[in-house]
Structures are given as C-alpha cells and as structure tokens.
Amino acid sequence: MPRCLIFDADDTLWENNIYFQQAIEEFLVLVSPFAPDVLRVRALLTAVELECIPTGGYGTRNFVYALKETCCRLYKGKDAAVYLRRIEGIGVKLIQHPMDLRPGVVEILESLHEQYRLLVFSKGDFEEQSGKVRRSGLHRYFDRVVITGEKNTAAYHDLIRAHDLTADDTVMIGNSPRSDVIPAMAAGLWAIFVPHPHTWELEHQTLNPHPRLLHAESIHDLPALLALAKKQDQPA
C-alpha cells in the first residue's frame, strides 16, 4: 500500500497561477499605449519566459525579468524607465500575494499525515518556495520540504534516493502533467492528477492512460483513490 505521499505546492496546496495571470493583465494594460495587440504581447511574453527559464529558473523574480525584457522589446521610445518601475511594482505585489489554500487542503492533510509520510516537492526559487510553505502554515504536516530547480525524471530519482523512498509505495500528487505526473511515473512512482482550472500553460501536457495514474476531481478524492491504489497493487 502507499506509504509516502509527495505533494506539489503551487496550485495543488494553494493558489498561485491566478496571481501571475492578474500580473499579466496589469502588464497588458501598462504596455497597451505602445503595444495594443494583446495576442502579440502574450505570445512574446511566453517566448521570453521560455528563453529565461534555462538560466533564471522559475519563480517571481525571473517572471518579472521576463516582463521587463518583453517591455523593452516592444517599447520604441527613448526612456523605458517609467515602465520598468511600474513592472517592479507589479512584481512586489506578486511576491507578496496572499496564501489562499485550496479547498479541503487542511482537512485532508490533517487526516493523511496520521497514516502516511508526507513530503512537499516543489520547483522554483528556494527562498520564495520555502517562504510560501512557512506562510501557508502547512509545514507542520510534512516530514520534508524539497525544492528543486526542475521536476524531471532525474529529479524524482534523486528524491527517491535522498529520502529513502520506495517507488512502488510512493504517490506523487499534483496539478501539472509536465512536472508532477509524467516524470513521476517515469521514475516508477504512482501519480494522482488533481487538475486546476488555471494551471500555467507551460505545465500542460497530454496524459495517456497508465496503470499507476489516477485522476481526482479535487483533493477531497485522495482517500478513496489511495484505497484504490492499494487494491490495484495487490497480487491477484
């Protein structure tokens, strides 16, 4: 039966991407006097983010850098300083966004931490992500909080080795097909996909049927799905 549950953080335990979406909307208004084509601006911002991730990683600071770079590529005036200062303000609000827990998270963790070993596995800026865990008040439920630069198959193998996990009885739970589900199963773990309506577009990826993949409608489904995983893993 599952003995260890690994939880994604952003948009699994608490709201995250909705605040980035709000920041983008504010940015679109800011640059609209010289870049009114919203679709063009959005496409450029996505391209710039993809350029920045290999060197800057994930998180608010790199996102703000991408906003600034996008602005500079669009602005043809002599002095972009006023716009760059406004973007800094957008970043300040973003990094201080409220910690809105997803519905049912506290109740479910309260129940599960009595039965399972619980870990958080999050990617991004260490200071930012660890700060979110502290501000959320959820740290008391978790045995470890692990923050990595990228959540790929190699990162999951490293997690298994570093924390003495057994793939057969460990379940990864998260909203991102790209980071939480596909690489976890590639490393031999079970995975429970908990969709979020505002998952970041760069985390989308097609999920094909897999014997160790379970789908939840919300975090409230976890106890029943974990029981199902236990049954499925028993020998005939």
Short mmCIF file of C-alpha atoms in Angstrom, two decimals:
data_model
loop_
_atom_site.label_atom_id
_atom_site.label_comp_id
_atom_site.label_asym_id
_atom_site.label_seq_id
_atom_site.Cartn_x
_atom_site.Cartn_y
_atom_site.Cartn_z
CA MET A 1 0.00 0.00 0.00
CA PRO A 2 1.17 3.61 -0.42
CA ARG A 3 3.37 4.69 2.49
CA CYS A 4 4.63 8.07 1.30
CA LEU A 5 2.67 10.85 -0.37
CA ILE A 6 4.52 13.62 -2.18
CA PHE A 7 2.59 16.84 -2.76
CA ASP A 8 3.24 19.52 -5.31
CA ALA A 9 2.88 23.00 -3.81
CA ASP A 10 1.72 25.78 -6.18
CA ASP A 11 -1.86 25.25 -7.43
CA THR A 12 -2.10 21.94 -5.57
CA LEU A 13 -1.92 23.12 -1.96
CA TRP A 14 -2.55 26.83 -2.56
CA GLU A 15 -3.48 29.24 -5.32
CA ASN A 16 -0.59 30.54 -7.37
CA ASN A 17 -1.08 30.99 -11.10
CA ILE A 18 -4.16 33.18 -10.73
CA TYR A 19 -1.87 35.85 -9.28
CA PHE A 20 0.50 35.56 -12.21
CA GLN A 21 -2.49 35.89 -14.54
CA GLN A 22 -3.51 39.06 -12.70
CA ALA A 23 0.04 40.38 -13.06
CA ILE A 24 -0.06 39.71 -16.80
CA GLU A 25 -3.36 41.55 -17.12
CA GLU A 26 -1.85 44.54 -15.32
CA PHE A 27 1.19 44.36 -17.61
CA LEU A 28 -1.02 44.30 -20.71
CA VAL A 29 -2.74 47.48 -19.56
CA LEU A 30 0.63 49.08 -18.81
CA VAL A 31 2.07 48.44 -22.29
CA SER A 32 -1.18 48.99 -24.21
CA PRO A 33 -0.28 52.60 -25.24
CA PHE A 34 2.58 51.27 -27.39
CA ALA A 35 1.65 47.57 -27.73
CA PRO A 36 -2.13 47.29 -28.07
CA ASP A 37 -2.14 43.82 -29.71
CA VAL A 38 -2.83 41.63 -26.69
CA LEU A 39 -2.27 38.33 -28.50
CA ARG A 40 1.08 39.51 -29.82
CA VAL A 41 2.20 40.69 -26.39
CA ARG A 42 1.13 37.43 -24.73
CA ALA A 43 2.94 35.36 -27.35
CA LEU A 44 6.10 37.40 -26.95
CA LEU A 45 5.97 37.14 -23.16
CA THR A 46 5.64 33.35 -23.36
CA ALA A 47 8.61 33.18 -25.74
CA VAL A 48 10.69 35.38 -23.44
CA GLU A 49 9.78 33.26 -20.41
CA LEU A 50 10.95 30.15 -22.25
CA GLU A 51 14.21 31.92 -23.07
CA CYS A 52 14.73 32.93 -19.44
CA ILE A 53 13.94 29.66 -17.68
CA PRO A 54 17.19 27.79 -18.51
CA THR A 55 19.30 30.47 -16.80
CA GLY A 56 16.86 32.11 -14.38
CA GLY A 57 14.68 29.18 -13.41
CA TYR A 58 11.13 29.53 -12.15
CA GLY A 59 9.59 32.00 -9.75
CA THR A 60 8.52 35.58 -9.40
CA ARG A 61 11.91 37.20 -9.85
CA ASN A 62 12.54 35.58 -13.21
CA PHE A 63 8.96 36.28 -14.27
CA VAL A 64 9.43 39.98 -13.50
CA TYR A 65 12.66 39.91 -15.51
CA ALA A 66 10.68 38.41 -18.41
CA LEU A 67 8.09 41.20 -18.13
CA LYS A 68 10.85 43.81 -18.28
CA GLU A 69 12.54 42.15 -21.24
CA THR A 70 9.22 41.91 -23.08
CA CYS A 71 8.54 45.58 -22.40
CA CYS A 72 11.97 46.59 -23.70
CA ARG A 73 11.46 44.61 -26.90
CA LEU A 74 8.13 46.31 -27.52
CA TYR A 75 8.92 49.87 -26.45
CA LYS A 76 10.48 52.10 -29.10
CA GLY A 77 10.76 55.27 -27.04
CA LYS A 78 13.91 56.82 -25.59
CA ASP A 79 13.33 56.13 -21.90
CA ALA A 80 11.61 52.97 -20.66
CA ALA A 81 12.47 53.65 -17.01
CA VAL A 82 8.95 54.67 -16.02
CA TYR A 83 7.55 51.41 -17.39
CA LEU A 84 10.25 49.31 -15.77
CA ARG A 85 9.50 50.90 -12.38
CA ARG A 86 5.83 50.05 -12.82
CA ILE A 87 6.79 46.48 -13.61
CA GLU A 88 8.82 46.38 -10.39
CA GLY A 89 5.64 47.37 -8.58
CA ILE A 90 3.76 44.52 -10.24
CA GLY A 91 6.47 42.17 -9.01
CA VAL A 92 6.28 43.44 -5.43
CA LYS A 93 2.55 42.75 -5.30
CA LEU A 94 3.04 39.35 -6.89
CA ILE A 95 5.69 38.09 -4.50
CA GLN A 96 3.53 39.19 -1.55
CA HIS A 97 0.34 37.59 -2.80
CA PRO A 98 -1.98 36.02 -0.20
CA MET A 99 -1.61 32.35 0.67
CA ASP A 100 -5.06 31.14 -0.33
CA LEU A 101 -5.19 27.43 0.44
CA ARG A 102 -7.07 25.22 -1.97
CA PRO A 103 -10.43 23.99 -0.64
CA GLY A 104 -10.15 21.00 1.67
CA VAL A 105 -6.35 21.01 1.92
CA VAL A 106 -6.11 21.41 5.70
CA GLU A 107 -8.73 18.76 6.42
CA ILE A 108 -7.19 16.23 4.04
CA LEU A 109 -3.63 16.78 5.28
CA GLU A 110 -4.82 16.54 8.87
CA SER A 111 -6.21 13.11 8.09
CA LEU A 112 -3.44 11.81 5.85
CA HIS A 113 -0.43 12.79 7.95
CA GLU A 114 -1.56 10.34 10.62
CA GLN A 115 -1.38 7.46 8.13
CA TYR A 116 1.38 8.38 5.68
CA ARG A 117 4.74 10.02 5.45
CA LEU A 118 4.14 13.35 3.69
CA LEU A 119 6.63 15.36 1.62
CA VAL A 120 6.40 18.56 -0.41
CA PHE A 121 8.26 18.54 -3.73
CA SER A 122 8.27 21.95 -5.40
CA LYS A 123 10.31 23.60 -8.12
CA GLY A 124 11.45 27.20 -8.29
CA ASP A 125 13.38 29.71 -6.23
CA PHE A 126 14.34 28.16 -2.88
CA GLU A 127 13.73 31.27 -0.78
CA GLU A 128 10.40 32.02 -2.43
CA GLN A 129 9.03 28.48 -2.28
CA SER A 130 10.18 27.76 1.27
CA GLY A 131 8.67 31.08 2.31
CA LYS A 132 5.33 30.05 0.84
CA VAL A 133 5.38 26.83 2.83
CA ARG A 134 6.01 28.76 6.04
CA ARG A 135 3.34 31.36 5.29
CA SER A 136 0.81 28.67 4.41
CA GLY A 137 1.04 27.14 7.88
CA LEU A 138 1.10 23.66 6.31
CA HIS A 139 4.70 22.82 7.21
CA ARG A 140 3.56 21.04 10.38
CA TYR A 141 2.06 18.25 8.27
CA PHE A 142 5.19 17.44 6.25
CA ASP A 143 8.23 15.36 7.08
CA ARG A 144 10.34 17.16 4.45
CA VAL A 145 10.06 20.11 2.08
CA VAL A 146 12.22 19.60 -1.01
CA ILE A 147 12.73 22.40 -3.53
CA THR A 148 14.43 21.77 -6.85
CA GLY A 149 15.25 23.74 -9.95
CA GLU A 150 13.36 21.39 -12.27
CA LYS A 151 10.97 18.50 -11.70
CA ASN A 152 12.03 15.97 -14.31
CA THR A 153 12.58 12.21 -14.13
CA ALA A 154 16.15 12.63 -12.89
CA ALA A 155 14.92 14.90 -10.08
CA TYR A 156 12.44 12.23 -8.99
CA HIS A 157 15.14 9.57 -8.97
CA ASP A 158 17.28 11.88 -6.82
CA LEU A 159 14.33 12.43 -4.47
CA ILE A 160 13.79 8.68 -4.12
CA ARG A 161 17.46 8.07 -3.27
CA ALA A 162 17.91 11.05 -0.97
CA HIS A 163 14.86 10.32 1.17
CA ASP A 164 14.90 6.52 1.22
CA LEU A 165 11.68 6.15 -0.72
CA THR A 166 10.42 3.05 -2.48
CA ALA A 167 8.83 3.82 -5.84
CA ASP A 168 6.20 1.09 -5.50
CA ASP A 169 4.67 2.58 -2.37
CA THR A 170 5.11 6.30 -3.10
CA VAL A 171 2.49 8.53 -4.72
CA MET A 172 3.07 11.94 -6.35
CA ILE A 173 0.07 14.29 -6.15
CA GLY A 174 -0.19 17.44 -8.23
CA ASN A 175 -1.90 19.55 -10.88
CA SER A 176 0.85 19.64 -13.51
CA PRO A 177 1.05 16.86 -16.10
CA ARG A 178 4.50 18.06 -17.17
CA SER A 179 6.10 18.34 -13.72
CA ASP A 180 4.03 16.26 -11.31
CA VAL A 181 2.61 13.32 -13.22
CA ILE A 182 4.62 12.24 -16.27
CA PRO A 183 8.15 12.38 -14.79
CA ALA A 184 6.98 10.83 -11.51
CA MET A 185 5.55 7.81 -13.32
CA ALA A 186 8.68 7.61 -15.47
CA ALA A 187 10.62 7.23 -12.20
CA GLY A 188 8.30 4.39 -11.17
CA LEU A 189 6.00 6.25 -8.76
CA TRP A 190 2.26 6.27 -8.62
CA ALA A 191 0.68 9.62 -9.56
CA ILE A 192 -2.62 11.29 -8.76
CA PHE A 193 -3.54 14.13 -11.10
CA VAL A 194 -5.55 16.84 -9.34
CA PRO A 195 -6.48 19.34 -12.07
CA HIS A 196 -6.60 23.07 -11.53
CA PRO A 197 -8.59 25.29 -13.93
CA HIS A 198 -5.77 27.85 -14.08
CA THR A 199 -2.68 25.66 -14.41
CA TRP A 200 0.14 27.51 -16.15
CA GLU A 201 0.08 26.81 -19.89
CA LEU A 202 3.73 25.68 -19.87
CA GLU A 203 2.77 22.87 -17.48
CA HIS A 204 0.18 21.37 -19.82
CA GLN A 205 0.92 18.03 -21.46
CA THR A 206 -1.24 15.18 -22.73
CA LEU A 207 -1.80 12.43 -20.17
CA ASN A 208 -2.10 8.96 -21.62
CA PRO A 209 -3.62 6.07 -19.66
CA HIS A 210 -1.16 4.39 -17.31
CA PRO A 211 -1.67 1.63 -14.72
CA ARG A 212 -0.25 3.87 -11.98
CA LEU A 213 -2.11 7.03 -12.94
CA LEU A 214 -5.24 8.03 -11.04
CA HIS A 215 -7.41 11.07 -11.66
CA ALA A 216 -9.02 13.19 -8.95
CA GLU A 217 -11.62 15.88 -9.37
CA SER A 218 -10.37 17.59 -6.22
CA ILE A 219 -8.13 16.93 -3.25
CA HIS A 220 -11.16 15.55 -1.41
CA ASP A 221 -10.90 12.42 -3.60
CA LEU A 222 -7.47 11.44 -2.27
CA PRO A 223 -8.50 8.99 0.49
CA ALA A 224 -10.69 6.98 -1.88
CA LEU A 225 -8.06 6.99 -4.63
CA LEU A 226 -5.32 5.88 -2.24
CA ALA A 227 -7.51 2.98 -1.19
CA LEU A 228 -7.99 2.14 -4.87
CA ALA A 229 -4.23 2.24 -5.47
CA LYS A 230 -3.78 -0.19 -2.60
CA LYS A 231 -6.25 -2.63 -4.16
CA GLN A 232 -4.77 -2.33 -7.65
CA ASP A 233 -1.27 -3.06 -6.38
CA GLN A 234 -2.24 -6.25 -4.56
CA PRO A 235 -1.29 -9.51 -6.33
CA ALA A 236 -4.15 -11.42 -7.93
#
